[in-house]
PDB file of C-alpha atoms and ligand atoms in Angstrom:
ATOM      1  CA  MET A  46       0.049  -0.054   0.021  1.00 52.00           C
ATOM      2  CA  SER A  47       1.435   3.381  -0.827  1.00 56.00           C
ATOM      3  CA  ASN A  48       1.905   6.080   1.735  1.00 70.00           C
ATOM      4  CA  SER A  49      -0.656   8.445   0.612  1.00 85.00           C
ATOM      5  CA  PHE A  50      -4.353   7.490   0.990  1.00 95.00           C
ATOM      6  CA  SER A  51      -6.199   7.295  -2.694  1.00 97.00           C
ATOM      7  CA  LEU A  52      -9.028   5.860  -4.345  1.00 98.00           C
ATOM      8  CA  HIS A  53      -7.555   6.389  -7.756  1.00 98.00           C
ATOM      9  CA  GLY A  54      -9.053   3.505  -9.886  1.00 97.00           C
ATOM     10  CA  LYS A  55     -11.792   2.905  -7.966  1.00 98.00           C
ATOM     11  CA  ARG A  56     -15.368   3.177  -9.724  1.00 98.00           C
ATOM     12  CA  GLY A  57     -18.739   2.527  -8.372  1.00 98.00           C
ATOM     13  CA  LEU A  58     -22.455   3.766  -7.610  1.00 99.00           C
ATOM     14  CA  VAL A  59     -23.524   6.095  -5.224  1.00 99.00           C
ATOM     15  CA  VAL A  60     -27.443   6.160  -4.753  1.00 98.00           C
ATOM     16  CA  GLY A  61     -29.082   8.446  -2.368  1.00 98.00           C
ATOM     17  CA  ILE A  62     -28.260  11.835  -3.472  1.00 98.00           C
ATOM     18  CA  ALA A  63     -31.071  14.288  -3.021  1.00 98.00           C
ATOM     19  CA  ASN A  64     -29.301  17.787  -2.277  1.00 98.00           C
ATOM     20  CA  GLU A  65     -26.384  18.950  -0.924  1.00 98.00           C
ATOM     21  CA  HIS A  66     -27.253  18.247   2.596  1.00 98.00           C
ATOM     22  CA  SER A  67     -27.654  14.522   1.606  1.00 98.00           C
ATOM     23  CA  ILE A  68     -24.985  12.012   3.179  1.00 98.00           C
ATOM     24  CA  ALA A  69     -25.026  10.417  -0.218  1.00 98.00           C
ATOM     25  CA  TYR A  70     -23.508  13.783  -1.553  1.00 98.00           C
ATOM     26  CA  GLY A  71     -20.946  13.992   1.299  1.00 98.00           C
ATOM     27  CA  ILE A  72     -19.681  10.508   0.652  1.00 98.00           C
ATOM     28  CA  ALA A  73     -19.678  11.111  -3.118  1.00 98.00           C
ATOM     29  CA  LYS A  74     -17.594  14.177  -2.813  1.00 98.00           C
ATOM     30  CA  THR A  75     -14.982  12.831  -0.580  1.00 98.00           C
ATOM     31  CA  ILE A  76     -14.622   9.974  -3.062  1.00 98.00           C
ATOM     32  CA  ARG A  77     -14.022  12.363  -5.342  1.00 98.00           C
ATOM     33  CA  GLU A  78     -11.601  14.488  -3.589  1.00 98.00           C
ATOM     34  CA  TYR A  79      -9.699  10.969  -3.041  1.00 98.00           C
ATOM     35  CA  GLY A  80      -9.465  10.308  -6.720  1.00 98.00           C
ATOM     36  CA  GLY A  81     -12.575   7.686  -7.053  1.00 98.00           C
ATOM     37  CA  GLU A  82     -15.189   7.644  -9.628  1.00 98.00           C
ATOM     38  CA  VAL A  83     -18.610   8.058  -8.992  1.00 98.00           C
ATOM     39  CA  ALA A  84     -21.734   6.989 -10.879  1.00 99.00           C
ATOM     40  CA  ALA A  85     -24.828   8.880  -9.299  1.00 98.00           C
ATOM     41  CA  THR A  86     -28.452   8.430  -9.679  1.00 98.00           C
ATOM     42  CA  TYR A  87     -31.677  10.746  -8.697  1.00 98.00           C
ATOM     43  CA  LEU A  88     -35.076   9.353  -7.602  1.00 98.00           C
ATOM     44  CA  ASN A  89     -37.459  10.932 -10.583  1.00 98.00           C
ATOM     45  CA  GLU A  90     -37.788  14.132 -12.949  1.00 97.00           C
ATOM     46  CA  LYS A  91     -38.378  16.247  -9.612  1.00 98.00           C
ATOM     47  CA  ALA A  92     -35.123  15.358  -8.021  1.00 98.00           C
ATOM     48  CA  GLU A  93     -32.919  15.407 -10.987  1.00 98.00           C
ATOM     49  CA  ARG A  94     -33.450  19.150 -11.057  1.00 98.00           C
ATOM     50  CA  PHE A  95     -31.196  19.158  -8.008  1.00 98.00           C
ATOM     51  CA  VAL A  96     -29.234  16.030  -8.248  1.00 98.00           C
ATOM     52  CA  ARG A  97     -27.880  16.443 -11.824  1.00 98.00           C
ATOM     53  CA  PRO A  98     -26.157  20.011 -11.432  1.00 98.00           C
ATOM     54  CA  LEU A  99     -24.508  18.636  -8.145  1.00 98.00           C
ATOM     55  CA  ALA A 100     -23.253  15.306  -9.643  1.00 98.00           C
ATOM     56  CA  GLU A 101     -22.034  17.285 -12.685  1.00 98.00           C
ATOM     57  CA  GLY A 102     -20.109  19.485 -10.496  1.00 98.00           C
ATOM     58  CA  LEU A 103     -18.299  16.403  -9.047  1.00 98.00           C
ATOM     59  CA  GLY A 104     -17.991  15.107 -12.773  1.00 98.00           C
ATOM     60  CA  CYS A 105     -20.153  12.057 -12.514  1.00 98.00           C
ATOM     61  CA  PRO A 106     -19.987  10.310 -15.937  1.00 98.00           C
ATOM     62  CA  LEU A 107     -23.190   8.776 -15.254  1.00 98.00           C
ATOM     63  CA  ILE A 108     -26.373  10.344 -13.776  1.00 98.00           C
ATOM     64  CA  MET A 109     -29.278   7.998 -13.994  1.00 98.00           C
ATOM     65  CA  PRO A 110     -32.596   7.645 -12.617  1.00 98.00           C
ATOM     66  CA  CYS A 111     -33.190   5.314  -9.945  1.00 98.00           C
ATOM     67  CA  ASP A 112     -36.443   4.679  -7.904  1.00 98.00           C
ATOM     68  CA  VAL A 113     -35.645   1.327  -6.349  1.00 98.00           C
ATOM     69  CA  SER A 114     -39.627   0.624  -6.127  1.00 98.00           C
ATOM     70  CA  LYS A 115     -40.049   0.603  -9.554  1.00 98.00           C
ATOM     71  CA  PRO A 116     -39.455  -2.318 -11.291  1.00 97.00           C
ATOM     72  CA  GLY A 117     -36.238  -2.533 -13.569  1.00 97.00           C
ATOM     73  CA  GLU A 118     -35.204   0.755 -12.531  1.00 98.00           C
ATOM     74  CA  LEU A 119     -32.351  -0.673 -10.618  1.00 98.00           C
ATOM     75  CA  GLU A 120     -31.337  -3.455 -13.032  1.00 98.00           C
ATOM     76  CA  SER A 121     -31.284  -0.518 -15.679  1.00 98.00           C
ATOM     77  CA  VAL A 122     -28.735   1.277 -13.422  1.00 98.00           C
ATOM     78  CA  PHE A 123     -26.650  -1.928 -13.484  1.00 98.00           C
ATOM     79  CA  ASP A 124     -26.837  -2.313 -17.005  1.00 98.00           C
ATOM     80  CA  LYS A 125     -25.472   1.012 -17.694  1.00 98.00           C
ATOM     81  CA  LEU A 126     -22.623   0.757 -15.533  1.00 98.00           C
ATOM     82  CA  LYS A 127     -21.897  -2.679 -17.110  1.00 98.00           C
ATOM     83  CA  ALA A 128     -21.881  -1.100 -20.593  1.00 98.00           C
ATOM     84  CA  ALA A 129     -19.696   2.103 -19.362  1.00 98.00           C
ATOM     85  CA  TRP A 130     -17.130   0.497 -17.101  1.00 98.00           C
ATOM     86  CA  GLY A 131     -17.498  -3.489 -16.929  1.00 98.00           C
ATOM     87  CA  THR A 132     -16.671  -3.885 -13.712  1.00 98.00           C
ATOM     88  CA  ILE A 133     -17.012  -1.510 -10.529  1.00 98.00           C
ATOM     89  CA  ASP A 134     -15.298  -1.495  -6.840  1.00 98.00           C
ATOM     90  CA  TYR A 135     -18.145  -0.276  -4.666  1.00 99.00           C
ATOM     91  CA  VAL A 136     -21.676   0.216  -3.968  1.00 99.00           C
ATOM     92  CA  VAL A 137     -23.105   2.835  -1.731  1.00 99.00           C
ATOM     93  CA  HIS A 138     -26.832   2.494  -0.588  1.00 99.00           C
ATOM     94  CA  SER A 139     -27.843   5.936   1.007  1.00 98.00           C
ATOM     95  CA  ILE A 140     -31.501   5.592   0.847  1.00 98.00           C
ATOM     96  CA  ALA A 141     -34.594   5.224   3.036  1.00 98.00           C
ATOM     97  CA  PHE A 142     -38.280   5.820   2.924  1.00 98.00           C
ATOM     98  CA  SER A 143     -41.751   5.306   5.252  1.00 97.00           C
ATOM     99  CA  PRO A 144     -44.896   6.605   4.439  1.00 96.00           C
ATOM    100  CA  LEU A 145     -45.522   9.449   7.020  1.00 95.00           C
ATOM    101  CA  ALA A 146     -48.427   8.117   8.490  1.00 95.00           C
ATOM    102  CA  ASP A 147     -46.468   4.978   9.661  1.00 94.00           C
ATOM    103  CA  LEU A 148     -43.661   6.876  10.570  1.00 94.00           C
ATOM    104  CA  HIS A 149     -45.270   9.307  12.714  1.00 93.00           C
ATOM    105  CA  GLY A 150     -47.500   6.763  14.771  1.00 93.00           C
ATOM    106  CA  ARG A 151     -46.361   4.376  17.228  1.00 95.00           C
ATOM    107  CA  LEU A 152     -44.732   1.415  15.922  1.00 97.00           C
ATOM    108  CA  VAL A 153     -47.515  -0.893  17.402  1.00 97.00           C
ATOM    109  CA  ASP A 154     -49.845   0.834  15.105  1.00 97.00           C
ATOM    110  CA  SER A 155     -48.051   0.794  11.868  1.00 97.00           C
ATOM    111  CA  THR A 156     -49.978  -0.777   9.118  1.00 97.00           C
ATOM    112  CA  ALA A 157     -48.368  -4.060   7.119  1.00 98.00           C
ATOM    113  CA  GLU A 158     -48.207  -1.945   3.845  1.00 98.00           C
ATOM    114  CA  GLY A 159     -46.463   0.570   5.570  1.00 98.00           C
ATOM    115  CA  PHE A 160     -44.058  -1.223   7.103  1.00 98.00           C
ATOM    116  CA  GLY A 161     -43.446  -3.436   4.210  1.00 98.00           C
ATOM    117  CA  VAL A 162     -43.080  -0.380   1.974  1.00 98.00           C
ATOM    118  CA  ALA A 163     -40.283   0.941   4.601  1.00 98.00           C
ATOM    119  CA  MET A 164     -38.648  -2.385   4.677  1.00 98.00           C
ATOM    120  CA  ASP A 165     -38.513  -2.729   0.818  1.00 98.00           C
ATOM    121  CA  ILE A 166     -37.113   0.691   0.035  1.00 98.00           C
ATOM    122  CA  SER A 167     -34.640   1.093   3.013  1.00 98.00           C
ATOM    123  CA  CYS A 168     -33.609  -2.909   3.472  1.00 98.00           C
ATOM    124  CA  HIS A 169     -34.404  -5.068   0.666  1.00 98.00           C
ATOM    125  CA  SER A 170     -33.343  -2.813  -2.156  1.00 98.00           C
ATOM    126  CA  PHE A 171     -29.758  -3.224  -0.550  1.00 99.00           C
ATOM    127  CA  ILE A 172     -29.906  -6.729  -0.870  1.00 99.00           C
ATOM    128  CA  ARG A 173     -31.064  -6.364  -4.544  1.00 98.00           C
ATOM    129  CA  MET A 174     -28.177  -3.771  -5.194  1.00 98.00           C
ATOM    130  CA  ALA A 175     -25.863  -6.384  -3.635  1.00 99.00           C
ATOM    131  CA  LYS A 176     -27.369  -9.305  -6.220  1.00 98.00           C
ATOM    132  CA  LEU A 177     -26.798  -6.777  -9.194  1.00 98.00           C
ATOM    133  CA  ALA A 178     -23.325  -5.879  -7.846  1.00 99.00           C
ATOM    134  CA  GLU A 179     -22.044  -9.014  -7.237  1.00 98.00           C
ATOM    135  CA  PRO A 180     -21.079 -10.098 -10.563  1.00 98.00           C
ATOM    136  CA  MET A 181     -19.599  -6.995 -11.666  1.00 98.00           C
ATOM    137  CA  MET A 182     -17.173  -7.220  -8.846  1.00 98.00           C
ATOM    138  CA  PRO A 183     -15.142 -10.382 -10.154  1.00 98.00           C
ATOM    139  CA  ASN A 184     -11.975  -9.222  -8.191  1.00 94.00           C
ATOM    140  CA  GLY A 185     -13.714  -8.045  -5.024  1.00 98.00           C
ATOM    141  CA  GLY A 186     -15.370  -5.148  -3.833  1.00 98.00           C
ATOM    142  CA  THR A 187     -16.967  -2.955  -0.958  1.00 98.00           C
ATOM    143  CA  MET A 188     -20.720  -2.183  -0.416  1.00 99.00           C
ATOM    144  CA  LEU A 189     -21.971   0.011   1.983  1.00 99.00           C
ATOM    145  CA  ALA A 190     -25.539   1.005   3.744  1.00 99.00           C
ATOM    146  CA  MET A 191     -26.491   3.457   6.112  1.00 98.00           C
ATOM    147  CA  SER A 192     -27.949   2.601   9.475  1.00 98.00           C
ATOM    148  CA  TYR A 193     -28.695   4.741  12.747  1.00 98.00           C
ATOM    149  CA  TYR A 194     -28.267   4.021  16.471  1.00 97.00           C
ATOM    150  CA  GLY A 195     -32.235   3.715  16.396  1.00 97.00           C
ATOM    151  CA  ALA A 196     -31.437   0.059  15.454  1.00 98.00           C
ATOM    152  CA  GLU A 197     -29.925  -0.844  18.467  1.00 97.00           C
ATOM    153  CA  LYS A 198     -31.759   1.316  21.185  1.00 96.00           C
ATOM    154  CA  VAL A 199     -35.369   2.984  21.210  1.00 96.00           C
ATOM    155  CA  ILE A 200     -34.929   6.591  20.177  1.00 95.00           C
ATOM    156  CA  ASP A 201     -38.009   8.315  20.656  1.00 92.00           C
ATOM    157  CA  HIS A 202     -39.963   9.283  17.254  1.00 92.00           C
ATOM    158  CA  TYR A 203     -37.717   6.793  15.291  1.00 95.00           C
ATOM    159  CA  ASP A 204     -40.447   4.099  15.826  1.00 94.00           C
ATOM    160  CA  LEU A 205     -40.757   2.333  12.589  1.00 96.00           C
ATOM    161  CA  MET A 206     -37.103   2.875  11.337  1.00 97.00           C
ATOM    162  CA  GLY A 207     -35.995   0.936  14.367  1.00 98.00           C
ATOM    163  CA  PRO A 208     -36.870  -2.380  13.048  1.00 98.00           C
ATOM    164  CA  VAL A 209     -36.045  -1.501   9.609  1.00 98.00           C
ATOM    165  CA  LYS A 210     -32.317  -0.421  10.321  1.00 98.00           C
ATOM    166  CA  ALA A 211     -31.976  -3.285  12.733  1.00 98.00           C
ATOM    167  CA  ALA A 212     -33.023  -5.609   9.657  1.00 98.00           C
ATOM    168  CA  LEU A 213     -30.648  -3.806   7.436  1.00 99.00           C
ATOM    169  CA  GLU A 214     -27.652  -4.077   9.765  1.00 98.00           C
ATOM    170  CA  SER A 215     -28.613  -8.007  10.142  1.00 98.00           C
ATOM    171  CA  CYS A 216     -28.695  -8.239   6.186  1.00 98.00           C
ATOM    172  CA  VAL A 217     -24.882  -6.278   6.297  1.00 98.00           C
ATOM    173  CA  ARG A 218     -23.658  -9.581   8.356  1.00 98.00           C
ATOM    174  CA  TYR A 219     -25.199 -12.103   6.277  1.00 98.00           C
ATOM    175  CA  LEU A 220     -24.237 -10.496   2.923  1.00 99.00           C
ATOM    176  CA  ALA A 221     -20.765 -10.075   4.672  1.00 99.00           C
ATOM    177  CA  ALA A 222     -20.679 -13.816   5.237  1.00 98.00           C
ATOM    178  CA  GLU A 223     -21.979 -14.592   1.825  1.00 98.00           C
ATOM    179  CA  LEU A 224     -20.097 -12.629  -0.276  1.00 98.00           C
ATOM    180  CA  GLY A 225     -16.763 -12.667   1.510  1.00 98.00           C
ATOM    181  CA  PRO A 226     -15.317 -15.774  -0.305  1.00 98.00           C
ATOM    182  CA  ASN A 227     -15.601 -13.658  -3.316  1.00 98.00           C
ATOM    183  CA  ASN A 228     -13.211 -10.855  -1.778  1.00 98.00           C
ATOM    184  CA  ILE A 229     -16.292  -8.550  -1.609  1.00 98.00           C
ATOM    185  CA  ARG A 230     -16.636  -6.681   1.977  1.00 98.00           C
ATOM    186  CA  VAL A 231     -20.048  -5.455   3.212  1.00 99.00           C
ATOM    187  CA  ASN A 232     -20.126  -3.023   5.711  1.00 98.00           C
ATOM    188  CA  CYS A 233     -22.870  -0.412   7.620  1.00 98.00           C
ATOM    189  CA  ILE A 234     -22.074   3.192   8.578  1.00 98.00           C
ATOM    190  CA  SER A 235     -24.122   4.440  11.649  1.00 98.00           C
ATOM    191  CA  PRO A 236     -23.932   8.335  11.486  1.00 98.00           C
ATOM    192  CA  GLY A 237     -25.294  10.469  14.379  1.00 97.00           C
ATOM    193  CA  PRO A 238     -28.147  12.833  13.523  1.00 97.00           C
ATOM    194  CA  ILE A 239     -27.691  15.192  10.397  1.00 97.00           C
ATOM    195  CA  LEU A 240     -30.297  17.309   9.325  1.00 96.00           C
ATOM    196  CA  THR A 241     -31.243  16.351   5.958  1.00 97.00           C
ATOM    197  CA  ARG A 242     -34.602  16.223   4.234  1.00 95.00           C
ATOM    198  CA  ALA A 243     -35.177  12.518   5.268  1.00 96.00           C
ATOM    199  CA  ALA A 244     -34.340  13.285   8.821  1.00 95.00           C
ATOM    200  CA  SER A 245     -36.765  16.410   8.873  1.00 92.00           C
ATOM    201  CA  GLY A 246     -39.682  13.563   8.269  1.00 91.00           C
ATOM    202  CA  ILE A 247     -38.941  12.646  12.062  1.00 92.00           C
ATOM    203  CA  LYS A 248     -40.661  14.254  14.835  1.00 91.00           C
ATOM    204  CA  ASP A 249     -39.019  16.532  16.838  1.00 92.00           C
ATOM    205  CA  PHE A 250     -35.678  15.805  14.975  1.00 94.00           C
ATOM    206  CA  ASP A 251     -34.339  19.127  16.369  1.00 94.00           C
ATOM    207  CA  GLU A 252     -34.301  17.852  20.047  1.00 93.00           C
ATOM    208  CA  LEU A 253     -32.791  14.605  18.619  1.00 93.00           C
ATOM    209  CA  LEU A 254     -29.751  16.891  17.341  1.00 96.00           C
ATOM    210  CA  THR A 255     -29.369  18.829  20.804  1.00 95.00           C
ATOM    211  CA  VAL A 256     -29.618  15.807  22.920  1.00 94.00           C
ATOM    212  CA  ALA A 257     -26.678  14.119  20.286  1.00 94.00           C
ATOM    213  CA  SER A 258     -24.432  17.192  20.532  1.00 95.00           C
ATOM    214  CA  SER A 259     -24.487  17.596  24.285  1.00 95.00           C
ATOM    215  CA  ARG A 260     -24.255  14.237  25.302  1.00 95.00           C
ATOM    216  CA  ALA A 261     -21.737  13.090  22.633  1.00 97.00           C
ATOM    217  CA  PRO A 262     -18.267  12.504  23.985  1.00 97.00           C
ATOM    218  CA  LEU A 263     -16.865  14.895  21.517  1.00 97.00           C
ATOM    219  CA  GLY A 264     -19.581  17.405  22.004  1.00 97.00           C
ATOM    220  CA  ARG A 265     -20.825  17.992  18.479  1.00 97.00           C
ATOM    221  CA  LEU A 266     -22.500  16.375  15.592  1.00 97.00           C
ATOM    222  CA  ALA A 267     -21.192  14.513  12.672  1.00 97.00           C
ATOM    223  CA  THR A 268     -21.291  15.973   9.022  1.00 98.00           C
ATOM    224  CA  PRO A 269     -21.788  14.142   5.758  1.00 98.00           C
ATOM    225  CA  GLU A 270     -18.279  14.525   5.236  1.00 98.00           C
ATOM    226  CA  ASP A 271     -17.238  12.774   8.333  1.00 98.00           C
ATOM    227  CA  VAL A 272     -19.589   9.644   6.964  1.00 98.00           C
ATOM    228  CA  GLY A 273     -17.733  10.232   3.557  1.00 98.00           C
ATOM    229  CA  ARG A 274     -14.209   9.911   5.094  1.00 98.00           C
ATOM    230  CA  LEU A 275     -15.124   6.816   6.829  1.00 98.00           C
ATOM    231  CA  ALA A 276     -16.992   5.519   3.732  1.00 98.00           C
ATOM    232  CA  ALA A 277     -13.399   6.119   1.639  1.00 98.00           C
ATOM    233  CA  PHE A 278     -11.671   4.211   4.395  1.00 98.00           C
ATOM    234  CA  TYR A 279     -14.003   1.175   3.886  1.00 98.00           C
ATOM    235  CA  ILE A 280     -13.784   1.461  -0.111  1.00 98.00           C
ATOM    236  CA  GLY A 281      -9.782   1.907  -0.043  1.00 98.00           C
ATOM    237  CA  GLU A 282      -7.290  -0.440   0.424  1.00 96.00           C
ATOM    238  CA  THR A 283      -7.397   0.951   4.288  1.00 97.00           C
ATOM    239  CA  GLY A 284     -10.680  -1.402   4.517  1.00 97.00           C
ATOM    240  CA  ASN A 285      -9.280  -4.814   2.818  1.00 96.00           C
ATOM    241  CA  ASN A 286     -10.022  -6.923   6.307  1.00 97.00           C
ATOM    242  CA  ILE A 287     -12.822  -5.038   7.278  1.00 98.00           C
ATOM    243  CA  THR A 288     -16.370  -6.740   6.779  1.00 98.00           C
ATOM    244  CA  GLY A 289     -19.846  -7.131   8.627  1.00 98.00           C
ATOM    245  CA  ASN A 290     -18.905  -4.076  10.376  1.00 98.00           C
ATOM    246  CA  ILE A 291     -21.016  -1.359  11.788  1.00 98.00           C
ATOM    247  CA  GLY A 292     -19.257   2.037  11.966  1.00 98.00           C
ATOM    248  CA  PHE A 293     -20.482   4.731  14.172  1.00 98.00           C
ATOM    249  CA  VAL A 294     -19.724   8.303  12.701  1.00 98.00           C
ATOM    250  CA  ASP A 295     -21.269  10.155  15.705  1.00 98.00           C
ATOM    251  CA  ALA A 296     -18.887  11.880  17.757  1.00 98.00           C
ATOM    252  CA  GLY A 297     -19.015   8.911  20.230  1.00 97.00           C
ATOM    253  CA  TYR A 298     -22.417   9.344  21.104  1.00 97.00           C
ATOM    254  CA  HIS A 299     -23.602   5.592  21.067  1.00 96.00           C
ATOM    255  CA  VAL A 300     -21.047   4.783  23.747  1.00 96.00           C
ATOM    256  CA  ARG A 301     -23.263   7.006  26.111  1.00 89.00           C
ATOM    257  CA  GLY A 302     -26.826   6.860  24.399  1.00 73.00           C
TER     258      GLY A 302
HETATM  259  P1  LIG B 607     -31.532  12.375   2.273  1.00 72.35           P
HETATM  260  O1  LIG B 607     -33.449  12.911   1.966  1.00 72.35           O
HETATM  261  O2  LIG B 607     -30.909  13.285   1.870  1.00 72.35           O
HETATM  262  O3  LIG B 607     -31.641  11.144   1.598  1.00 72.35           O
HETATM  263  C1  LIG B 607     -32.832   9.743   1.602  1.00 72.35           C
HETATM  264  C2  LIG B 607     -32.382   9.127   0.095  1.00 72.35           C
HETATM  265  O4  LIG B 607     -33.402   8.441  -0.097  1.00 72.35           O
HETATM  266  C3  LIG B 607     -32.870  10.589  -1.468  1.00 72.35           C
HETATM  267  O5  LIG B 607     -31.902  10.760  -2.005  1.00 72.35           O
HETATM  268  C4  LIG B 607     -34.157  10.030  -1.323  1.00 72.35           C
HETATM  269  O6  LIG B 607     -34.163  10.098  -2.925  1.00 72.35           O
HETATM  270  C5  LIG B 607     -33.817   8.508  -1.594  1.00 72.35           C
HETATM  271  N1  LIG B 607     -35.029   7.431  -1.652  1.00 72.35           N
HETATM  272  C6  LIG B 607     -36.358   7.326  -1.075  1.00 72.35           C
HETATM  273  N2  LIG B 607     -37.005   6.645  -1.508  1.00 72.35           N
HETATM  274  C7  LIG B 607     -36.273   5.993  -2.764  1.00 72.35           C
HETATM  275  C8  LIG B 607     -36.469   5.204  -3.553  1.00 72.35           C
HETATM  276  N3  LIG B 607     -37.701   4.538  -3.777  1.00 72.35           N
HETATM  277  N4  LIG B 607     -35.605   4.733  -4.596  1.00 72.35           N
HETATM  278  C9  LIG B 607     -34.362   5.404  -4.624  1.00 72.35           C
HETATM  279  N5  LIG B 607     -33.890   6.397  -3.664  1.00 72.35           N
HETATM  280  C10 LIG B 607     -34.979   6.748  -2.996  1.00 72.35           C
HETATM  281  O7  LIG B 607     -31.454  12.020   3.679  1.00 72.35           O
HETATM  282  P2  LIG B 607     -30.220  11.269   4.359  1.00 72.35           P
HETATM  283  O8  LIG B 607     -30.092  11.762   5.980  1.00 72.35           O
HETATM  284  O9  LIG B 607     -28.982  11.514   3.661  1.00 72.35           O
HETATM  285  O10 LIG B 607     -30.526   9.632   4.221  1.00 72.35           O
HETATM  286  C11 LIG B 607     -29.344   8.957   3.867  1.00 72.35           C
HETATM  287  C12 LIG B 607     -29.472   7.431   4.630  1.00 72.35           C
HETATM  288  O11 LIG B 607     -28.770   7.914   5.770  1.00 72.35           O
HETATM  289  C13 LIG B 607     -30.704   6.952   4.506  1.00 72.35           C
HETATM  290  O12 LIG B 607     -30.591   5.627   4.854  1.00 72.35           O
HETATM  291  C14 LIG B 607     -30.915   7.508   6.295  1.00 72.35           C
HETATM  292  O13 LIG B 607     -31.757   6.549   7.092  1.00 72.35           O
HETATM  293  C15 LIG B 607     -29.407   7.215   6.967  1.00 72.35           C
HETATM  294  N6  LIG B 607     -29.231   7.986   8.086  1.00 72.35           N
HETATM  295  C16 LIG B 607     -29.558   9.338   8.221  1.00 72.35           C
HETATM  296  C17 LIG B 607     -29.355  10.104   9.644  1.00 72.35           C
HETATM  297  C18 LIG B 607     -29.415  11.465   9.781  1.00 72.35           C
HETATM  298  O14 LIG B 607     -29.751  11.816  10.717  1.00 72.35           O
HETATM  299  N7  LIG B 607     -30.037  12.220   8.391  1.00 72.35           N
HETATM  300  C19 LIG B 607     -28.532   9.400  10.562  1.00 72.35           C
HETATM  301  C20 LIG B 607     -28.229   7.928  10.346  1.00 72.35           C
HETATM  302  C21 LIG B 607     -28.453   7.301   9.285  1.00 72.35           C
END
């Protein structure tokens, strides 16, 4: 390994940029800063207006539509990646969704439909992404998903998303075990609360931010760029022997809770 950290020669996909505040944008920006190449996606036409200029600003050679709930869209993304690059080195899954009615109620009142939608978009889509990425990583690679501490501990107002993130973390461990023999590493990053569009759907999120910064050992909040640096570490040679890991980027909040 060379002395200076670099992602030069690493090519992959980042899903989840909605705007400049998105954790996925912080990750994509950091990967570019370290010399890696990034293909990006946007949810739909409405989102394209915001995502395209950001992705173009990062020099993304591929900017594609991807709503994981629309049959065929994720597959089409991987077809385009294959046509352009043949192989890839990493995928980043930085998406989550729950119908608001289910997110804002108690877990005990959640509907099977709402729970299913949240699970499908926020968790099972990572499995589908892994299945499509595997054949494009003949020499190994890295897969990353975003979780949250609410997977482990009860966080007020996180409700439905807690069990969904717990399932996602479990998927990371099982996928790590299944794909390890192909030298594919599967890890999860668990950022502390960051004010993004998805986060603004959580009730009293401001309160969560205040508590997180005041109780974190480092006394501050994490940023999307902090998350990006850990993502880069996992993707780079630095992460060669790390798989099935949950990496907290929360200024240490999880040790106190
Ligand atoms: P964000 O709103 O910027 O990003 C969420 C993304 O999910 C958006 O780009 C949106 O288009 C995408 N998405 C939703 N439904 C989709 C679908 N059907 N198909 C494809 N994409 C879809 O918010 P964020 O906070 O950057 O969220 C990114 C990830 O980080 C999520 O998994 C979230 O749970 C996780 N996370 C966020 C925080 C936080 O405090 N912001 C903390 C821990 C983990």
